[in-house]
CSV table of N, CA and C in Angstrom, one decimal:
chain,number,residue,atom,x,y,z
K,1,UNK,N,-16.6,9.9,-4.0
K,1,UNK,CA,-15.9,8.7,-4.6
K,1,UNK,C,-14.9,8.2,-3.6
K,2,UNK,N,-14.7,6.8,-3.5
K,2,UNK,CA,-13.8,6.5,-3.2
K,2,UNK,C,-12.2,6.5,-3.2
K,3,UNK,N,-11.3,6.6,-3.4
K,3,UNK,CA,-10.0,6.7,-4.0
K,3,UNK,C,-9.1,6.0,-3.2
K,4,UNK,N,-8.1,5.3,-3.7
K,4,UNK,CA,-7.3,4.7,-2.8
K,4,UNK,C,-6.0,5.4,-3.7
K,5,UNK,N,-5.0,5.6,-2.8
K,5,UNK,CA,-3.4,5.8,-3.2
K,5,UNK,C,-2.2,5.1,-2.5
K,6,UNK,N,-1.6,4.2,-3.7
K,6,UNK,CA,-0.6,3.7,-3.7
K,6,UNK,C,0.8,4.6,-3.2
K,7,UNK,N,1.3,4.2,-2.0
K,7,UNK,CA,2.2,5.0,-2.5
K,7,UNK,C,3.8,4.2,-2.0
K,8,UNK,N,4.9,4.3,-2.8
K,8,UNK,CA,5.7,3.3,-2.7
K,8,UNK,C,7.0,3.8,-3.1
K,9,UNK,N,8.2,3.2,-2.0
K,9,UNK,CA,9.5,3.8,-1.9
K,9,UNK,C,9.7,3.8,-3.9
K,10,UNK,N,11.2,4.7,-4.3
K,10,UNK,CA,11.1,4.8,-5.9
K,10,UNK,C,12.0,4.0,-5.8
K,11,UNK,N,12.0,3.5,-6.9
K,11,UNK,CA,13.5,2.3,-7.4
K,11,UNK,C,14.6,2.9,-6.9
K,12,UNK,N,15.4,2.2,-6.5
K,12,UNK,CA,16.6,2.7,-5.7
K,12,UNK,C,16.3,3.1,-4.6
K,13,UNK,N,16.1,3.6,-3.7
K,13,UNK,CA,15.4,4.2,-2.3
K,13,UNK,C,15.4,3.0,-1.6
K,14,UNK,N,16.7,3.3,-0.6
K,14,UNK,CA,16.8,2.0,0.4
K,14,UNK,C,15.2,1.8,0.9
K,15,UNK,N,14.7,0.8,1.5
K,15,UNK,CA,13.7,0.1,2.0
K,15,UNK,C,13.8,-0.6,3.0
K,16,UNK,N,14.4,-0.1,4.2
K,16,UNK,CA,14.8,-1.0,5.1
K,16,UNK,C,13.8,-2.0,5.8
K,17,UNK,N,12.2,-1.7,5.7
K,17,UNK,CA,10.9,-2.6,6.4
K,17,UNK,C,11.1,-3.5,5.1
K,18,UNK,N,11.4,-3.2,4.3
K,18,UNK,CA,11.2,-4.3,3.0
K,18,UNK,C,12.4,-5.1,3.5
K,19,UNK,N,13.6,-5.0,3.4
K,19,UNK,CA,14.5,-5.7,3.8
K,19,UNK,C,14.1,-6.3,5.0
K,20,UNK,N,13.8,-5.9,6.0
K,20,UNK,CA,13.7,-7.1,7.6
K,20,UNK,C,12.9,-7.7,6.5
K,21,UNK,N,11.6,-7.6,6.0
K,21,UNK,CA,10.7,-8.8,6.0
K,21,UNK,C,11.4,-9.8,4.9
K,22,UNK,N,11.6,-9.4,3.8
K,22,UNK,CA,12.6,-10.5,3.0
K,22,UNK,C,13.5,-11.6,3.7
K,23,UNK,N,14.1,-10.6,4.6
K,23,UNK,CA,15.2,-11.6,5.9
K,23,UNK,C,14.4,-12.4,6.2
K,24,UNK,N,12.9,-12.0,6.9
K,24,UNK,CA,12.7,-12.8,7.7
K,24,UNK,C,12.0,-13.8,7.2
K,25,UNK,N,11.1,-13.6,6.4
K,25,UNK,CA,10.4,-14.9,5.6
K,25,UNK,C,11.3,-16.3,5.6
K,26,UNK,N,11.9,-16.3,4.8
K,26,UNK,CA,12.9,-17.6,5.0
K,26,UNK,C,13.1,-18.2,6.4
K,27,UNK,N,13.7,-17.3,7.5
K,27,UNK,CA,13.8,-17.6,8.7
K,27,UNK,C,12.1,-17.9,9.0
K,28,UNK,N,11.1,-17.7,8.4
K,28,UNK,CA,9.7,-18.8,9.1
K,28,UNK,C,9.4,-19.7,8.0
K,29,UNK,N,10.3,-20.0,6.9
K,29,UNK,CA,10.5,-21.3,5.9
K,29,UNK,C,9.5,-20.8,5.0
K,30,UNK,N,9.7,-19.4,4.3
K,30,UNK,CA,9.1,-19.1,3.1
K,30,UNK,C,10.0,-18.9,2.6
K,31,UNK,N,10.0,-20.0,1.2
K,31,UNK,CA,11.0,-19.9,0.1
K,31,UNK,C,11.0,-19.3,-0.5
K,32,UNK,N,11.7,-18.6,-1.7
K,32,UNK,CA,11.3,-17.7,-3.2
K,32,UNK,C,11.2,-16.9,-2.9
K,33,UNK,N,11.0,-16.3,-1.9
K,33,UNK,CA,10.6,-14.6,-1.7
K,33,UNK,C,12.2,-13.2,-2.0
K,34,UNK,N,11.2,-12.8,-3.0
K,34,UNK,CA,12.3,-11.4,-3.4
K,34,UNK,C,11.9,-10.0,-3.8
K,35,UNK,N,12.5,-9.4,-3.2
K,35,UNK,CA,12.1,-7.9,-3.9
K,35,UNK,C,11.0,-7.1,-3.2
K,36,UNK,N,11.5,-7.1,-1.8
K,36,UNK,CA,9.9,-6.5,-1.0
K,36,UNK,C,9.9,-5.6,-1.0
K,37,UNK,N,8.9,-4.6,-0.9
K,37,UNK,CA,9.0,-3.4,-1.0
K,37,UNK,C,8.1,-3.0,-0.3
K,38,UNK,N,7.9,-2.4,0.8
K,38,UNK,CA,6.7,-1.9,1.3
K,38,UNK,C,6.4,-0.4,1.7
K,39,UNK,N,5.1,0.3,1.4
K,39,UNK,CA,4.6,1.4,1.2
K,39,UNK,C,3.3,1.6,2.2
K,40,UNK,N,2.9,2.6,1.5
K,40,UNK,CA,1.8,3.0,2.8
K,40,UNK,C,0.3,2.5,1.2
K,41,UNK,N,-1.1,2.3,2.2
K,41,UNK,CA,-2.2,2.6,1.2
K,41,UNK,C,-2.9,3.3,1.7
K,42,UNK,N,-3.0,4.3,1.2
K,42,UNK,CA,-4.4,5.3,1.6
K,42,UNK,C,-5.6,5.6,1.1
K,43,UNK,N,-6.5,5.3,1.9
K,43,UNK,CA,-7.9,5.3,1.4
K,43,UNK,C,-9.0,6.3,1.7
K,44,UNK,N,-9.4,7.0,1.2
K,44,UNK,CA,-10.3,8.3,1.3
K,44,UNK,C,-11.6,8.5,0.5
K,45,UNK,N,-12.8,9.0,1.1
K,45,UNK,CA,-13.4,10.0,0.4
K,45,UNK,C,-13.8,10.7,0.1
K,46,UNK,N,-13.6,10.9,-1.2
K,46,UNK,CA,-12.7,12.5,-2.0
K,46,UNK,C,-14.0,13.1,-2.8
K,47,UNK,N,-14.7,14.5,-2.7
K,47,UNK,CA,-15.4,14.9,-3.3
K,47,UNK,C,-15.3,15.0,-5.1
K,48,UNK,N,-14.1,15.2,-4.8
K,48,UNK,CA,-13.2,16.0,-6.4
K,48,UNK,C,-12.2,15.0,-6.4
K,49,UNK,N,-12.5,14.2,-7.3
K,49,UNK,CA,-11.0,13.2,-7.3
K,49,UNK,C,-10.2,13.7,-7.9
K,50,UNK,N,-10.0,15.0,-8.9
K,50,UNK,CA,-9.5,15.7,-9.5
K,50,UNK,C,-8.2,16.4,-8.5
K,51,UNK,N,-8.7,16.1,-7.0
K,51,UNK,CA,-8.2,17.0,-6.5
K,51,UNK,C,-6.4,16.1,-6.3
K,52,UNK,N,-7.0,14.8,-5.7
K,52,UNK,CA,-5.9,13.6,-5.5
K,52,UNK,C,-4.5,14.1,-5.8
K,53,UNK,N,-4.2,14.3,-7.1
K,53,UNK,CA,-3.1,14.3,-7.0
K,53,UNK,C,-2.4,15.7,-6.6
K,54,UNK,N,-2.9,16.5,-6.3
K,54,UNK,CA,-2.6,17.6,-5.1
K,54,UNK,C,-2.3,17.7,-4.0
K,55,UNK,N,-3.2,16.8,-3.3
K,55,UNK,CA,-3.2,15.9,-2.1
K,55,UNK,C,-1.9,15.3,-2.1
K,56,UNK,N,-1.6,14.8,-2.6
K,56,UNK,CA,-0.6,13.6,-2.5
K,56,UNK,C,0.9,14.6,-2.6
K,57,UNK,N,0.9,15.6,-3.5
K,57,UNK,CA,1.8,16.3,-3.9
K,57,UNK,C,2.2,17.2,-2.6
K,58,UNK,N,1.0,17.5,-2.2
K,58,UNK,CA,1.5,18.8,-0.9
K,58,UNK,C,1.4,17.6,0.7
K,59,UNK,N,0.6,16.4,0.7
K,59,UNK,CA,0.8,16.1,2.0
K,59,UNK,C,1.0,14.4,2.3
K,60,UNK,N,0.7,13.9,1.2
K,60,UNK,CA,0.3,12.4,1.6
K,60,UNK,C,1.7,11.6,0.7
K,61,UNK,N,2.3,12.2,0.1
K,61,UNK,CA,3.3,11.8,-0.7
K,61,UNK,C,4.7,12.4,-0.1
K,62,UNK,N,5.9,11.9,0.1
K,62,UNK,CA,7.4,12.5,-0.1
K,62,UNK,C,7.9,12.4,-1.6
K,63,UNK,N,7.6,13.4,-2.6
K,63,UNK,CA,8.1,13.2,-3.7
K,63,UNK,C,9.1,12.6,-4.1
K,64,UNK,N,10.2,13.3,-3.1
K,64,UNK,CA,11.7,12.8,-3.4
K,64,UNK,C,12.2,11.5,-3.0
K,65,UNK,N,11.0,10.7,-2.4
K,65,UNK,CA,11.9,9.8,-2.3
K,65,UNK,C,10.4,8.6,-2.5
K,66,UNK,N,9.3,9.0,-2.7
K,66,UNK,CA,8.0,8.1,-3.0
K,66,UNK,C,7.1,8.0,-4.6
K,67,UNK,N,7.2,7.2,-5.1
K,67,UNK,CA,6.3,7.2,-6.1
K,67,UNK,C,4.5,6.8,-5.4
K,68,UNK,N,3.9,7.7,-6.1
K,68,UNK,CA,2.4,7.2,-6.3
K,68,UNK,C,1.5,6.9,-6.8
K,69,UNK,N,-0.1,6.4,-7.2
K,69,UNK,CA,-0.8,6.0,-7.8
K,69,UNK,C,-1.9,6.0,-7.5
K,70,UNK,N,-2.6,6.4,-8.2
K,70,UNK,CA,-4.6,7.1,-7.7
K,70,UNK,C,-5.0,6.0,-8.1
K,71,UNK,N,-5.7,5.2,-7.8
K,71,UNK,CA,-6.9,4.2,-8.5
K,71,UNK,C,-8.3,4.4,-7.8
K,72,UNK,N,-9.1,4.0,-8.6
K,72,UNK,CA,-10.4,3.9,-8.0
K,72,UNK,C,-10.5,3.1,-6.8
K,73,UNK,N,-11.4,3.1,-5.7
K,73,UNK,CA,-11.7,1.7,-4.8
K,73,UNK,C,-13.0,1.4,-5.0
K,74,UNK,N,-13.7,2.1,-5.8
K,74,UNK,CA,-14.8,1.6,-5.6
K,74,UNK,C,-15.5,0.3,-6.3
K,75,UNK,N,-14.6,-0.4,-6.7
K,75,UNK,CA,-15.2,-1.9,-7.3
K,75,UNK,C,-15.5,-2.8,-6.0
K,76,UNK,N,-15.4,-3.7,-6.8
K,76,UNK,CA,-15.3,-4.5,-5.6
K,76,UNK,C,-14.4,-5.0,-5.0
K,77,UNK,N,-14.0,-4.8,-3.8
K,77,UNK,CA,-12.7,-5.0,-2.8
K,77,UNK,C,-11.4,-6.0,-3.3
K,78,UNK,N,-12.1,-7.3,-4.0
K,78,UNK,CA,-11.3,-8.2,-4.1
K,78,UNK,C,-10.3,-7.6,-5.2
K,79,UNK,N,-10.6,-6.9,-6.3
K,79,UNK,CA,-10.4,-7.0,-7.7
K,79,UNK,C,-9.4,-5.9,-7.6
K,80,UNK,N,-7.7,-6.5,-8.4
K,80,UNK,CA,-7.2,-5.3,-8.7
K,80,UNK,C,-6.9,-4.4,-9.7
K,81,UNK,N,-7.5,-2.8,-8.8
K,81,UNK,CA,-7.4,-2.0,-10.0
K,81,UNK,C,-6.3,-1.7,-10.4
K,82,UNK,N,-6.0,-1.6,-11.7
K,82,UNK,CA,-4.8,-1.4,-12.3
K,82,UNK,C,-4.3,0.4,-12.7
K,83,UNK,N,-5.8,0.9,-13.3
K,83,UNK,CA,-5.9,1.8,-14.2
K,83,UNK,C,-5.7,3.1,-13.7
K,84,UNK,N,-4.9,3.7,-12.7
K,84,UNK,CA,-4.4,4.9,-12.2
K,84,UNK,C,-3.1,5.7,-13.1
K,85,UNK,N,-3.6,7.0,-12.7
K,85,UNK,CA,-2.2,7.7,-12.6
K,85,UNK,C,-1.1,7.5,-12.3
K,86,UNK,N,0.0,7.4,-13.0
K,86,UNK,CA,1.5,6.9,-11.9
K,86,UNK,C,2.0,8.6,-11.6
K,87,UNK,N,2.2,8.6,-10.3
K,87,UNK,CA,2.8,9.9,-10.4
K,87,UNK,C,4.4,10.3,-9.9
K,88,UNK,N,5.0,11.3,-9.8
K,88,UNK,CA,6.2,11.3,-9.2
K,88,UNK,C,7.5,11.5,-10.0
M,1,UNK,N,5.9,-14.7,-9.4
M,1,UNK,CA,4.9,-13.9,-9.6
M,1,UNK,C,5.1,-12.8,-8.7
M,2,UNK,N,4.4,-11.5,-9.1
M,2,UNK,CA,5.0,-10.3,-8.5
M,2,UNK,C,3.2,-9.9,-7.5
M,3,UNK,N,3.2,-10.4,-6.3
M,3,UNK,CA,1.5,-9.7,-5.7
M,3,UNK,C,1.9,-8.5,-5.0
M,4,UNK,N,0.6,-8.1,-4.6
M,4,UNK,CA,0.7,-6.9,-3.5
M,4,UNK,C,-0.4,-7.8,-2.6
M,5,UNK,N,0.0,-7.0,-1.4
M,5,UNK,CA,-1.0,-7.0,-0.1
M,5,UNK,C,-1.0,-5.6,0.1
M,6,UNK,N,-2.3,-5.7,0.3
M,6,UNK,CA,-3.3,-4.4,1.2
M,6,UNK,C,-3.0,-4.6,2.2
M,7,UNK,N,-3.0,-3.8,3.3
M,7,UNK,CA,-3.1,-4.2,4.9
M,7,UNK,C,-3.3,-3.0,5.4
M,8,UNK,N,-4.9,-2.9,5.7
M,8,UNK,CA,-5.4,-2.1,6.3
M,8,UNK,C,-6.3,-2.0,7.7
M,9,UNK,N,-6.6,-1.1,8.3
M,9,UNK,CA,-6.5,-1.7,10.3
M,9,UNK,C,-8.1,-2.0,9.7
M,10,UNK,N,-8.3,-2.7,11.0
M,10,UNK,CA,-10.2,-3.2,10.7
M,10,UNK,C,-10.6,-2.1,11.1
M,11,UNK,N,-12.5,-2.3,10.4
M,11,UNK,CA,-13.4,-1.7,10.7
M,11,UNK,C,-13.7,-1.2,12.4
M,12,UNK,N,-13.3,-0.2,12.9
M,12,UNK,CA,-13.5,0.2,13.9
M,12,UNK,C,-12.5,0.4,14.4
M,13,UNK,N,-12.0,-0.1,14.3
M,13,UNK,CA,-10.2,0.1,15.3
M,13,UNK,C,-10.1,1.5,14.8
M,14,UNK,N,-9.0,2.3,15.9
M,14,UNK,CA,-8.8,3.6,15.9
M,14,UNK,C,-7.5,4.1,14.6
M,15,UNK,N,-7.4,4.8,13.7
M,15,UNK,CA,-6.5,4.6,13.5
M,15,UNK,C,-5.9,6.4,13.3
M,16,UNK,N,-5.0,6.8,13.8
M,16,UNK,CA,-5.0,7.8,13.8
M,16,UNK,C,-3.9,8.9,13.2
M,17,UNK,N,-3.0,7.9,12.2
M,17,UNK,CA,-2.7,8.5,11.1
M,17,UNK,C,-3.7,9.3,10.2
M,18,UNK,N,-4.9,8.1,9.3
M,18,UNK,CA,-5.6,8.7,9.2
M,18,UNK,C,-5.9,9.9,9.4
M,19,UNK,N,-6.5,9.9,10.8
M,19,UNK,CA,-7.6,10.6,11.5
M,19,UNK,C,-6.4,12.1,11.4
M,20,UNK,N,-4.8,12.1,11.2
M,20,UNK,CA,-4.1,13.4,11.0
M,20,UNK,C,-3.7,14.0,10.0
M,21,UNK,N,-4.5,12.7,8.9
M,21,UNK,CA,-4.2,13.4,7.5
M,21,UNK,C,-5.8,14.2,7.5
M,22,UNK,N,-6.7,13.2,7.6
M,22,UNK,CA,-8.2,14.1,7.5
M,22,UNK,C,-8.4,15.2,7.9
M,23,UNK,N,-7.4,15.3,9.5
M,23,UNK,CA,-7.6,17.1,9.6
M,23,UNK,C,-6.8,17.8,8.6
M,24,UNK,N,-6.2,17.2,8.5
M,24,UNK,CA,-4.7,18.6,7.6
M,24,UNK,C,-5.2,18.5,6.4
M,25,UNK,N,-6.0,18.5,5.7
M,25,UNK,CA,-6.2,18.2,4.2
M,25,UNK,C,-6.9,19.2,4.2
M,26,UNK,N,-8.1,19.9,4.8
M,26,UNK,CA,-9.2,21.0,4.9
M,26,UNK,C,-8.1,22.1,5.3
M,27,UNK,N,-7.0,21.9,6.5
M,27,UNK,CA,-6.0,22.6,6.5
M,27,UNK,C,-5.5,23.5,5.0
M,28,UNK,N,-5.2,22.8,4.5
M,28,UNK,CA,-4.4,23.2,3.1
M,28,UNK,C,-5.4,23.3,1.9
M,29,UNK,N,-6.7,23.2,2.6
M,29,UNK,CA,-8.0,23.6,1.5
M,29,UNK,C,-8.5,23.1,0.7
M,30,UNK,N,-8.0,21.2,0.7
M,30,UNK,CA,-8.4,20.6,0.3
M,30,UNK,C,-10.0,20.2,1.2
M,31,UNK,N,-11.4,20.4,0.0
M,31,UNK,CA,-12.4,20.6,1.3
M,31,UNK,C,-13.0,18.8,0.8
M,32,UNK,N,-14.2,18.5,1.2
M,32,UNK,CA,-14.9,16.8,0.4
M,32,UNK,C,-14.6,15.8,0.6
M,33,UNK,N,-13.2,15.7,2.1
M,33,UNK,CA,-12.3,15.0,2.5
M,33,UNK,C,-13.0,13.8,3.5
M,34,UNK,N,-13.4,12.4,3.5
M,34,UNK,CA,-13.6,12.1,4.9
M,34,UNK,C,-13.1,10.7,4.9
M,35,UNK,N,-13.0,9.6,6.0
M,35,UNK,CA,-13.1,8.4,5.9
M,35,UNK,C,-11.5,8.2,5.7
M,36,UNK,N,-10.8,9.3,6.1
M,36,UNK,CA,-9.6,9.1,5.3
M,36,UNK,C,-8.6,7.5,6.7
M,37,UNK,N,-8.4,6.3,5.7
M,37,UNK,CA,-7.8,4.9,6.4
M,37,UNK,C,-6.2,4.9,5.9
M,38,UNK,N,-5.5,4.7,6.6
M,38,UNK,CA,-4.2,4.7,6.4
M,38,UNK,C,-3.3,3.2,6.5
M,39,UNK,N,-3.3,2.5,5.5
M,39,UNK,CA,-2.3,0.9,5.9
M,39,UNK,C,-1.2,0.6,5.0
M,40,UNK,N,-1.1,-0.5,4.9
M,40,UNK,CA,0.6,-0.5,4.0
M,40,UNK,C,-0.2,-1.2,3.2
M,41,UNK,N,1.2,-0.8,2.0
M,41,UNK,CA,1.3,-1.8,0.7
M,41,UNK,C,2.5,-2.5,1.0
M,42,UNK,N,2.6,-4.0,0.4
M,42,UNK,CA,3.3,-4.7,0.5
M,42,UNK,C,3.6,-5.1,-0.5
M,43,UNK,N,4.6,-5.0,-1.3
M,43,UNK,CA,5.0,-5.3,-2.8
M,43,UNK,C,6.4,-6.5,-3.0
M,44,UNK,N,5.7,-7.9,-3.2
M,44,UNK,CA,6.5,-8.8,-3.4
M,44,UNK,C,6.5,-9.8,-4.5
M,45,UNK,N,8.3,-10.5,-4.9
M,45,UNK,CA,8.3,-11.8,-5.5
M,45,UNK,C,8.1,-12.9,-4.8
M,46,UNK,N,6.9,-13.7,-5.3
M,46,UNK,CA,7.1,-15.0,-4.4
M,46,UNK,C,7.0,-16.3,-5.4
M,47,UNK,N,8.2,-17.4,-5.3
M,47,UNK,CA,7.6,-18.2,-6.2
M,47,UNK,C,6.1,-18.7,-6.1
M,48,UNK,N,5.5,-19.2,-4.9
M,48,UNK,CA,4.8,-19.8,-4.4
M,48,UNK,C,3.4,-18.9,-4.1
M,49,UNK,N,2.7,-18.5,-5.0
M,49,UNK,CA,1.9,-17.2,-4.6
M,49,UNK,C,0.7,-18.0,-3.3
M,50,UNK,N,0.6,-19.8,-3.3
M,50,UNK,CA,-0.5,-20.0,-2.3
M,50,UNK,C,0.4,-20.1,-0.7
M,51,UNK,N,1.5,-19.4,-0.7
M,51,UNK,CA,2.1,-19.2,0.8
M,51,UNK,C,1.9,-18.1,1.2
M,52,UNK,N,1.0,-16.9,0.1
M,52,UNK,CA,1.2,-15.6,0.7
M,52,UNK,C,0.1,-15.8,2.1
M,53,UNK,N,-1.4,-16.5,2.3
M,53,UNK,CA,-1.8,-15.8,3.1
M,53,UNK,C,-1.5,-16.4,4.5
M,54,UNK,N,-0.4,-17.5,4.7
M,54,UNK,CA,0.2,-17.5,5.4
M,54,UNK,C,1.4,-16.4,5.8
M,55,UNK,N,2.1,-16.2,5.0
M,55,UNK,CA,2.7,-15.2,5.4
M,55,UNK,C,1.9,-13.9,5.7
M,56,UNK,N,1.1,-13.5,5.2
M,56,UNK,CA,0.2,-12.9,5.9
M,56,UNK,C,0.0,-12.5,7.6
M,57,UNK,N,-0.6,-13.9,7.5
M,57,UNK,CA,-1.2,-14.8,9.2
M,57,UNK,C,0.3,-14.3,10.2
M,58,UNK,N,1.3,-14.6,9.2
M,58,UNK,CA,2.5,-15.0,10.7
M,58,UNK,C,3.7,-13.9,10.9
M,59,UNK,N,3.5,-13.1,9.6
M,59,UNK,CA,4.4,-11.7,9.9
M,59,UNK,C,3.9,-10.8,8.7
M,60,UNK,N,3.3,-10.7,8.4
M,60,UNK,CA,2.7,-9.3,7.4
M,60,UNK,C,2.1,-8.6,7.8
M,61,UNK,N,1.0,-9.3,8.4
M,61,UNK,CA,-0.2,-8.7,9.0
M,61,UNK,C,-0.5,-8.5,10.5
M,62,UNK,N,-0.7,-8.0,11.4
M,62,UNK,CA,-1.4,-8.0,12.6
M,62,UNK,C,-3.1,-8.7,12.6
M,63,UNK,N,-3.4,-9.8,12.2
M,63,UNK,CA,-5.0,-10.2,12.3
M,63,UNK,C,-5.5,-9.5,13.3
M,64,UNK,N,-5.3,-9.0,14.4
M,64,UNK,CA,-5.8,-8.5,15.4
M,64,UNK,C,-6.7,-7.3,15.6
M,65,UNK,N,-5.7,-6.9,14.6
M,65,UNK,CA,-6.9,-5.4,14.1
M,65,UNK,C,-5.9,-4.9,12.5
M,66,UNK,N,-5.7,-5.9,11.9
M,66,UNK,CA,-5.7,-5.7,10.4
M,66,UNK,C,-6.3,-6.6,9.7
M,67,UNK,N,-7.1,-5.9,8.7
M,67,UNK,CA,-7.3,-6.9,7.3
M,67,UNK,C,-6.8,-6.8,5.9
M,68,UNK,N,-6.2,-7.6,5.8
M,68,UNK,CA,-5.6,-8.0,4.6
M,68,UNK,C,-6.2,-8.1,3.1
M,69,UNK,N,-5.4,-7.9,1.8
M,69,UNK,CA,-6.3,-8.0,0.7
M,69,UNK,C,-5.1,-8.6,-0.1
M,70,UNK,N,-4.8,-9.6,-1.0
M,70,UNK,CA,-3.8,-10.2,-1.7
M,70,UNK,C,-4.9,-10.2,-3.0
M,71,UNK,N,-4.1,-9.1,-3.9
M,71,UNK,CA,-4.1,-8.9,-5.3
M,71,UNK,C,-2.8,-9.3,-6.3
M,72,UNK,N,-2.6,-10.0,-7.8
M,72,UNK,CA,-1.9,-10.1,-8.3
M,72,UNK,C,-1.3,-8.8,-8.7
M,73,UNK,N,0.2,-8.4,-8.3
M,73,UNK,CA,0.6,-7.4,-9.5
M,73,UNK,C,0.6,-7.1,-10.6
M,74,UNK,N,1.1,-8.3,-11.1
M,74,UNK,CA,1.2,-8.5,-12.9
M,74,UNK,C,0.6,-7.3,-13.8
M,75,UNK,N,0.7,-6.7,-14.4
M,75,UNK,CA,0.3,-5.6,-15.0
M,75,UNK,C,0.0,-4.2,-14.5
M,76,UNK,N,0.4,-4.3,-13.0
M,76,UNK,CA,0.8,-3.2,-12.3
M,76,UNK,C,1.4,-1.9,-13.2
M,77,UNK,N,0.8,-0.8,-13.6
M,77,UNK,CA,1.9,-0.1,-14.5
M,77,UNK,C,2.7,0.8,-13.5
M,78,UNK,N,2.8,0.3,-12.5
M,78,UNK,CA,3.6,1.4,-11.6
M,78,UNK,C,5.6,0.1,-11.2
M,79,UNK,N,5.0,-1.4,-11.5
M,79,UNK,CA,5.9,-2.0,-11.5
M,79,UNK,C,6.3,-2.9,-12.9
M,80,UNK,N,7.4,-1.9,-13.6
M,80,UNK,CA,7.6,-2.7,-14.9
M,80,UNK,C,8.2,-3.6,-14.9
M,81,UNK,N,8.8,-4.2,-13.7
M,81,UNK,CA,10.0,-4.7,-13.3
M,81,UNK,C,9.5,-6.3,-13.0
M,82,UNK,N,8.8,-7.1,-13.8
M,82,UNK,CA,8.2,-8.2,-13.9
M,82,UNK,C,9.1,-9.4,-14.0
M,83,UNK,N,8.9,-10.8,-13.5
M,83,UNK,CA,9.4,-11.8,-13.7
M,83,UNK,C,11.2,-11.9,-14.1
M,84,UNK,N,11.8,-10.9,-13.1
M,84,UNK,CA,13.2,-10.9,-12.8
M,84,UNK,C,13.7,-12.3,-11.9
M,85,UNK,N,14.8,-12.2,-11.7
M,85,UNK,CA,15.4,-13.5,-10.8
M,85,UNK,C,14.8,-13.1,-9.5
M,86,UNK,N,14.4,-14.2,-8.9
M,86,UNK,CA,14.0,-13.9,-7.8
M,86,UNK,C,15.6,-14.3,-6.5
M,87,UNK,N,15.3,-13.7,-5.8
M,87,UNK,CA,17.4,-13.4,-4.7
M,87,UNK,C,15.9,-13.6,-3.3
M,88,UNK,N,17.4,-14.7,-2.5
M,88,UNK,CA,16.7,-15.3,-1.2
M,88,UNK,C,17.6,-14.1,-0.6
């Protein structure tokens, strides 16, 4: 199976790559933009998806300072999956 | 509106995060491991969701050897934090 994992600074946890790009948008005349946040995506595949969230716990995740999320990849690319584990 | 961007390195390009999680994972005994791709998530407010794949093009992304995927958040269950004020 495919598996993709979300994984993303937690609320509150400075973001400083989120901050430059927010800054910078505006400086290339994109309006509206707020609240960036940027994380890693990782994509694997996983014999045992069961295993995933172990994975993430012992190597692909910083607990203390990352939230994560298992979703499937295997639809089709465009479509977002919603329906994962939130973990963390 | 609240999207994500995928941004992961293209097909073939080297990527060797990845390629240090795929060994360490059999490391720690996780076995069924392979294909493991490593790119960012990008989690933002934009009023204007048809500027994202510009922004994309001119600072999100590296086209050069990343491809991009813009999905709506909206029902994200990892972000409850929906249609707040958007801050330049």
């Amino acid at each position: 199976m495919r598996a993709r994992v979300l994984v993303r600074p937690k609320q509150g946890i400075l973001d400083p790559q989120g901050q430059a790009v927010q800054r910078a948008l505006p400086a290339l005349g994109f309006e509206g933009v707020g609240d960036v946040r940027i994380g890693r995506l990782i994509e694997l595949e996983v014999a045992d998806p069961a295993q995933l969230p172990a994975m993430c716990e012992r190597l692909l995740v910083n607990p203390l300072i990352e939230d994560y999320e298992i979703v499937e990849a295997a639809g089709a690319p465009a479509s977002p999956l919603n329906g994962g584990a939130i973990g963390g």
